[in-house]
PDB file of C-alpha atoms and ligand atoms in Angstrom:
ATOM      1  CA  UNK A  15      86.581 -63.457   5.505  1.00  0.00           C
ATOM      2  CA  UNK A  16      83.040 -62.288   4.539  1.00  0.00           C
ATOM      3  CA  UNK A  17      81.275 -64.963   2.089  1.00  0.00           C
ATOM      4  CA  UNK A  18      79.392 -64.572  -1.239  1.00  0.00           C
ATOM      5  CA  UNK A  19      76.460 -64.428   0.179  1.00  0.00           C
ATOM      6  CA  UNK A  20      77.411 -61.984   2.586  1.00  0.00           C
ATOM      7  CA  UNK A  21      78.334 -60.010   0.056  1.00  0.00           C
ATOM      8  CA  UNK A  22      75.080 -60.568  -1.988  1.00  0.00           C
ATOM      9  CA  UNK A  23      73.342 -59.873   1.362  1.00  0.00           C
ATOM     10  CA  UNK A  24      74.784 -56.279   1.812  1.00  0.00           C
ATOM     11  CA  UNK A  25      74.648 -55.271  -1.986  1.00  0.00           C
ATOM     12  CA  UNK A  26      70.937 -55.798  -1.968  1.00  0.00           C
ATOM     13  CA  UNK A  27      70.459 -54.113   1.248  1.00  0.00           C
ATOM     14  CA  UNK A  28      72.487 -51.234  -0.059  1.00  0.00           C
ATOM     15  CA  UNK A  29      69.975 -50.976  -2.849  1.00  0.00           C
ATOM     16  CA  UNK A  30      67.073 -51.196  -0.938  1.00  0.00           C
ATOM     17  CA  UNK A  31      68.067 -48.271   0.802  1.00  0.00           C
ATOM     18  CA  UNK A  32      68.981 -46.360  -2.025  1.00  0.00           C
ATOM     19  CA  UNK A  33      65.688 -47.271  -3.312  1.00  0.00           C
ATOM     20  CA  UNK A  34      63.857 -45.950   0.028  1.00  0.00           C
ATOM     21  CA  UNK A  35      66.110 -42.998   0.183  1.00  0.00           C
ATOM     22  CA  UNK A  36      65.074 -41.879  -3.513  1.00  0.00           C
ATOM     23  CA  UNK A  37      61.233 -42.526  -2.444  1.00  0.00           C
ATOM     24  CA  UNK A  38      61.741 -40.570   0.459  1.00  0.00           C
ATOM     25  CA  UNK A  39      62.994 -38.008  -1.849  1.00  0.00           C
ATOM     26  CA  UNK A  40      60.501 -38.103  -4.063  1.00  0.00           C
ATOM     27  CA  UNK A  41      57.801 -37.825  -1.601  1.00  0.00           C
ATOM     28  CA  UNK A  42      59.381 -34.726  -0.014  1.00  0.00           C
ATOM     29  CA  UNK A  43      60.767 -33.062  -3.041  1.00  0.00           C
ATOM     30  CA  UNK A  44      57.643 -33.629  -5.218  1.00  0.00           C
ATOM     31  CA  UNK A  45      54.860 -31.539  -3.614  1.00  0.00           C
ATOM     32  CA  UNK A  46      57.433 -28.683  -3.002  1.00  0.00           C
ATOM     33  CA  UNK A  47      58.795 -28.848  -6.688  1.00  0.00           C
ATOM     34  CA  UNK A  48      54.965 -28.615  -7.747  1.00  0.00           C
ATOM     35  CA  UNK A  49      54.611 -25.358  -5.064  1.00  0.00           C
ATOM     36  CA  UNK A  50      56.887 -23.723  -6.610  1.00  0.00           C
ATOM     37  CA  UNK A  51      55.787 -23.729 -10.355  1.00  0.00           C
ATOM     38  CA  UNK A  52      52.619 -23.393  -9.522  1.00  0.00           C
ATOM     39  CA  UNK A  53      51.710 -20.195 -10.388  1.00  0.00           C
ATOM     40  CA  UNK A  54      54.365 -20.186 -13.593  1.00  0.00           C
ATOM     41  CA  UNK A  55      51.734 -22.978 -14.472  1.00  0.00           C
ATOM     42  CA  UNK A  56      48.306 -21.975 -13.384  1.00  0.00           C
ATOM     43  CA  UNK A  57      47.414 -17.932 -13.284  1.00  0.00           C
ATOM     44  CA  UNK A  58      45.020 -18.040  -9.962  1.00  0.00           C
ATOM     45  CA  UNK A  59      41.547 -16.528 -11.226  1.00  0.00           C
ATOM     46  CA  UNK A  60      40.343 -13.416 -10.657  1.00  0.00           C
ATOM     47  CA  UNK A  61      37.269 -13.968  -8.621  1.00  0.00           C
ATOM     48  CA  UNK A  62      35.176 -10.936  -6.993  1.00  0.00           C
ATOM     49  CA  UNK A  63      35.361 -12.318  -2.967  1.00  0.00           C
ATOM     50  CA  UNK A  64      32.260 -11.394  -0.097  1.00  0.00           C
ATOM     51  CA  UNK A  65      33.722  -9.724   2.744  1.00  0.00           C
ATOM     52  CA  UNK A  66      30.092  -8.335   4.156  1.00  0.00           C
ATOM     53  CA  UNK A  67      27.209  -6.487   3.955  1.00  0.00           C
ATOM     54  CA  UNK A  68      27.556  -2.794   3.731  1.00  0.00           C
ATOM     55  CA  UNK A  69      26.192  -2.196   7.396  1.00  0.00           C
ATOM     56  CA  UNK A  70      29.544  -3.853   8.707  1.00  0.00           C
ATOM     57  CA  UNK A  71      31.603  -1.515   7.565  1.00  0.00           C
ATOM     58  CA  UNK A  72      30.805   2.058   9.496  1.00  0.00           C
ATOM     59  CA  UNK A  73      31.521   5.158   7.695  1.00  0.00           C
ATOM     60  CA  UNK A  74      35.045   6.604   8.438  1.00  0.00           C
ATOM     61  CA  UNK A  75      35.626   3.522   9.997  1.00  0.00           C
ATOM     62  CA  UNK A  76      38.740   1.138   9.503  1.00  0.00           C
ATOM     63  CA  UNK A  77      37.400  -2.871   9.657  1.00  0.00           C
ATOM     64  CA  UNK A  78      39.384  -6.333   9.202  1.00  0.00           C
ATOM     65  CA  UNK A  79      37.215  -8.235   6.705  1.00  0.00           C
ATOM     66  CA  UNK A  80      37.919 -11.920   6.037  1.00  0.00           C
ATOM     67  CA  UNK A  81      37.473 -14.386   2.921  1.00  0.00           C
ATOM     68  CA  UNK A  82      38.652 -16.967   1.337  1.00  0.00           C
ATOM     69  CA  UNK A  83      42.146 -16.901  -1.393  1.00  0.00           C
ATOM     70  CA  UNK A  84      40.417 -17.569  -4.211  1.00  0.00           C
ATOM     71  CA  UNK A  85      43.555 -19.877  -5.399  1.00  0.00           C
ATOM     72  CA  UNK A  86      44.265 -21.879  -2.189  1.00  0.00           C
ATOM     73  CA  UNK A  87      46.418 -24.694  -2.964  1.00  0.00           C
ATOM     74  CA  UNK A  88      45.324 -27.843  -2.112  1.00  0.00           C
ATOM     75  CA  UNK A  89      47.143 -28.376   1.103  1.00  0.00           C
ATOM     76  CA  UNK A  90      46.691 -24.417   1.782  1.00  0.00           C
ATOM     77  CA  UNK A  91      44.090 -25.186   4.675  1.00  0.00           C
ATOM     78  CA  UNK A  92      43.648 -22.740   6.818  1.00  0.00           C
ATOM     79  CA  UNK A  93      46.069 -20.208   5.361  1.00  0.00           C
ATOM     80  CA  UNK A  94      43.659 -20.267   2.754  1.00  0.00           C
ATOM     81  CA  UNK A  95      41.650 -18.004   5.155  1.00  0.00           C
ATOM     82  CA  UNK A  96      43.101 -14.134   4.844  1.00  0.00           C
ATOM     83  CA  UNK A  97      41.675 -10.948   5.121  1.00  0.00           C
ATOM     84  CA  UNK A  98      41.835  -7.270   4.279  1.00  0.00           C
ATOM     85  CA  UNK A  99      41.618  -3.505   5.979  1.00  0.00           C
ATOM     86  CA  UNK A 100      38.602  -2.088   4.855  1.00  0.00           C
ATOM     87  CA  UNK A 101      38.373   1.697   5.201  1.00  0.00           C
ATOM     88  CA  UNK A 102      34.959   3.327   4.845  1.00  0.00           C
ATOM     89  CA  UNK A 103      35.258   7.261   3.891  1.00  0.00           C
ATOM     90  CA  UNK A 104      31.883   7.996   3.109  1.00  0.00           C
ATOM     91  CA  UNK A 105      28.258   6.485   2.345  1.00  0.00           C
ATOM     92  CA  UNK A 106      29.851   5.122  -1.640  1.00  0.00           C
ATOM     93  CA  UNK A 107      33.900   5.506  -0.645  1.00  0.00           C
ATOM     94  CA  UNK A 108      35.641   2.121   0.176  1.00  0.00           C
ATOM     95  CA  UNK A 109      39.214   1.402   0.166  1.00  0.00           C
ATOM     96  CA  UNK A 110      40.791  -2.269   0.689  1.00  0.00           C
ATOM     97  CA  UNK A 111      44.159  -3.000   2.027  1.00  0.00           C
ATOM     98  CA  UNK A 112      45.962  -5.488   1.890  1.00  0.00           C
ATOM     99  CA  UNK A 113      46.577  -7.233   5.353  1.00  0.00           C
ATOM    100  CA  UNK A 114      50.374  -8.245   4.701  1.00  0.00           C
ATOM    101  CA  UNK A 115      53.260  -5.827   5.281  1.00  0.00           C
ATOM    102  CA  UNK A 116      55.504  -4.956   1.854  1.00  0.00           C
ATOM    103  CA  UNK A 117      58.462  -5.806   3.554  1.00  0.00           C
ATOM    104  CA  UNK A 118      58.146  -9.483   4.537  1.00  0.00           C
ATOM    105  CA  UNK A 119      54.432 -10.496   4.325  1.00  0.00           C
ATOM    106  CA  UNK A 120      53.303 -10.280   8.232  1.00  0.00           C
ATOM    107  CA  UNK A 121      49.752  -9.160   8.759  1.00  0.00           C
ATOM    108  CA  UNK A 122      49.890  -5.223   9.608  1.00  0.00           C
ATOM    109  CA  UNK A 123      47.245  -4.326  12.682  1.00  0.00           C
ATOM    110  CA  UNK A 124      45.043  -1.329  12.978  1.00  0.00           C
ATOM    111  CA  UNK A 125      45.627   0.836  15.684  1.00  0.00           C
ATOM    112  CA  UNK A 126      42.315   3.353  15.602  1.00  0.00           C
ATOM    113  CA  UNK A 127      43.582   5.899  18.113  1.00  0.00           C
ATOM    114  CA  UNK A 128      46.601   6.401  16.412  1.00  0.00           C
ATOM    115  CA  UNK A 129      45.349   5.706  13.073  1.00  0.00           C
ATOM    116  CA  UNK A 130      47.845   4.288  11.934  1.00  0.00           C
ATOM    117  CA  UNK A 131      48.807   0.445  10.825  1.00  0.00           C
ATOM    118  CA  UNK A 132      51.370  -1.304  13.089  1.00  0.00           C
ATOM    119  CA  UNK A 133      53.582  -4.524  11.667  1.00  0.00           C
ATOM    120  CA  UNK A 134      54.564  -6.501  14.670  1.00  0.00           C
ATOM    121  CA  UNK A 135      57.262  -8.144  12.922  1.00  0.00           C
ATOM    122  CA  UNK A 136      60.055  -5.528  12.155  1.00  0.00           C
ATOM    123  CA  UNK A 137      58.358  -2.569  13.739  1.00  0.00           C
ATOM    124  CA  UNK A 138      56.910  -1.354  10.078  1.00  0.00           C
ATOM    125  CA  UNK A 139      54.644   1.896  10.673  1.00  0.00           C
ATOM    126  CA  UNK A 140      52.073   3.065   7.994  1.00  0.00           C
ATOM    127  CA  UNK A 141      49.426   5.734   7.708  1.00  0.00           C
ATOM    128  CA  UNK A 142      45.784   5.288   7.957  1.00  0.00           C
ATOM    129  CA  UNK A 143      45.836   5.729   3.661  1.00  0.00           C
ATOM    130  CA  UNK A 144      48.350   2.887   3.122  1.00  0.00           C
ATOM    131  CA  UNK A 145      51.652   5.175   3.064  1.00  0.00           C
ATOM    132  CA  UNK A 146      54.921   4.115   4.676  1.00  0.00           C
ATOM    133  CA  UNK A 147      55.412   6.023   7.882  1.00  0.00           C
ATOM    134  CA  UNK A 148      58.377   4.514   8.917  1.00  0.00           C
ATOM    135  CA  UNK A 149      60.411   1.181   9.181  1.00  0.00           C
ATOM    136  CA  UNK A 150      61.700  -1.350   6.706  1.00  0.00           C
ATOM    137  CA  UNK A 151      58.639  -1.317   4.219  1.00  0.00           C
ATOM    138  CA  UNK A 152      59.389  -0.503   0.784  1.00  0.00           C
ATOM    139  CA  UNK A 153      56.010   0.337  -0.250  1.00  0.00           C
ATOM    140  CA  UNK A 154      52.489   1.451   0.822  1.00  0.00           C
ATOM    141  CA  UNK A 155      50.086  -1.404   1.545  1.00  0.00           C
ATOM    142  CA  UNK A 156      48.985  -2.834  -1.466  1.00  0.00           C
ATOM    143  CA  UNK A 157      45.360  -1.812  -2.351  1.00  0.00           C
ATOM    144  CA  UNK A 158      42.697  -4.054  -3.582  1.00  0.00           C
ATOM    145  CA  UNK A 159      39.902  -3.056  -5.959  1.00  0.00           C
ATOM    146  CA  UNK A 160      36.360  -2.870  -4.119  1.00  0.00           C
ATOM    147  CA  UNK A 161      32.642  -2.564  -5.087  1.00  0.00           C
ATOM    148  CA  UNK A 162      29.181  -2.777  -3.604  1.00  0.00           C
ATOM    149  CA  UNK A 163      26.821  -5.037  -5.364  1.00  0.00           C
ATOM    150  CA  UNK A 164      23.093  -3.896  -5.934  1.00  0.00           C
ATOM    151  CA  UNK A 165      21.901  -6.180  -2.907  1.00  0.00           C
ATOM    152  CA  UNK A 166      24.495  -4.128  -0.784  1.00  0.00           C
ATOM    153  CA  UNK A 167      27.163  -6.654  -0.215  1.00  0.00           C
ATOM    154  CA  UNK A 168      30.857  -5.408  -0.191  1.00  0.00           C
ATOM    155  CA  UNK A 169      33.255  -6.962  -2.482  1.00  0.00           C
ATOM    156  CA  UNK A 170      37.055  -7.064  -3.152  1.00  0.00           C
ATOM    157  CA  UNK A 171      39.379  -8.159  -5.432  1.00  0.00           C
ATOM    158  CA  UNK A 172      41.883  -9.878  -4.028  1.00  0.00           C
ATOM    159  CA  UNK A 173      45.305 -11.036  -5.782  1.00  0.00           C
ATOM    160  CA  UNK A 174      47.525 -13.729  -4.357  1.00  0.00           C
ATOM    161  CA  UNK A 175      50.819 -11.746  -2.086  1.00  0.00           C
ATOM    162  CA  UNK A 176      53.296 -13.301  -4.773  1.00  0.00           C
ATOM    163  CA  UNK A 177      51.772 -11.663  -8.118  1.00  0.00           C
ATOM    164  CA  UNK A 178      51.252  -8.513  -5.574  1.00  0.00           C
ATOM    165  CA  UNK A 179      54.581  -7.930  -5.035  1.00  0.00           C
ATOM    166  CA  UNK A 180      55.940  -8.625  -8.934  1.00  0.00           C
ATOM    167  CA  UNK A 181      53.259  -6.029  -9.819  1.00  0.00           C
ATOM    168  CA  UNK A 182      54.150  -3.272  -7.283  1.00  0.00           C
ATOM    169  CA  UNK A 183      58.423  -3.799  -7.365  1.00  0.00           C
TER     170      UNK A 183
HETATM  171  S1  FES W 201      57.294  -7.809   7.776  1.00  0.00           S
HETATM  172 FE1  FES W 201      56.490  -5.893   8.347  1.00  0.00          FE
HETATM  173  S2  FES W 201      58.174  -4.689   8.847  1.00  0.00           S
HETATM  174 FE2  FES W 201      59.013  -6.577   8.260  1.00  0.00          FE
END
């Protein structure tokens, strides 16, 4: 026969554990509840981003050019860090890429000889302009908006992959 106190004993132990398992919760459930509405809550800004002087980038050449998401969230670390195909056609023509594939996000790779862009994930083929050559990709590679400043430094626009994808479905 179990006494009062027992009994007492167990009831606040239960709730002690409820009360660790809702903290534990909370402490999980928090930072990914905040993820999520973060960009319903907070547009990320549109901030002009360095990728290089114009000497990097050889004409009719296709370079990977890194920078920094200009709306990292705070725990982003280093996928903060991205990066974009830059595509020189001639002394004034630049086009950016996007490095993630339109299908599921994976970073695309350049493969000069066959100028084309390879996505090791699924197999997702594209031309050397952004088109879909084959595979599971829905849509080109999205392009970003690029300019050379007056000291000759090579800029892009980058937008974050989520508000990419609403604005190209
Ligand atoms: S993520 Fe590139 S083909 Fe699927």
């Amino acid at each position: 026969m179990q006494s009062e106190s027992e009994l007492t004993r167990r009831q606040f132990l239960g709730r002690v554990s409820l009360a660790l398992s809702g903290l534990a919760a909370a402490v999980v459930g928090v930072p990914i509840i905040a993820y999520l509405l973060s960009p319903l809550l907070q547009p990320p800004p549109e901030e002009w981003r360095d990728v290089g002087p114009v000497e990097n980038f050889p004409i009719g050449a296709t370079v990977e050019a890194a920078y920094d998401d200009p709306s990292p969230l705070p725990w982003a670390g280093q996928t903060a860090r991205t990066a974009v195909w830059l595509r020189r056609g001639s002394e004034t023509d630049f086009t950016a890429f996007g490095v993630n594939c339109t299908h599921l996000g994976c970073p695309v790779n350049w493969l000069a000889d066959a100028d084309l862009f390879m996505c090791p994930c699924h197999g997702g083929v594209y031309y050397g302009d952004g088109n879909v050559a084959g595979g599971p990709p829905p849509r080109p590679l999205t392009r970003l908006a690029v300019r050379v400043t007056d000291d000759q430094r090579v800029q892009v626009l980058p937008r974050p992959l989520t508000q990419t994808i609403v604005r190209s479905a």
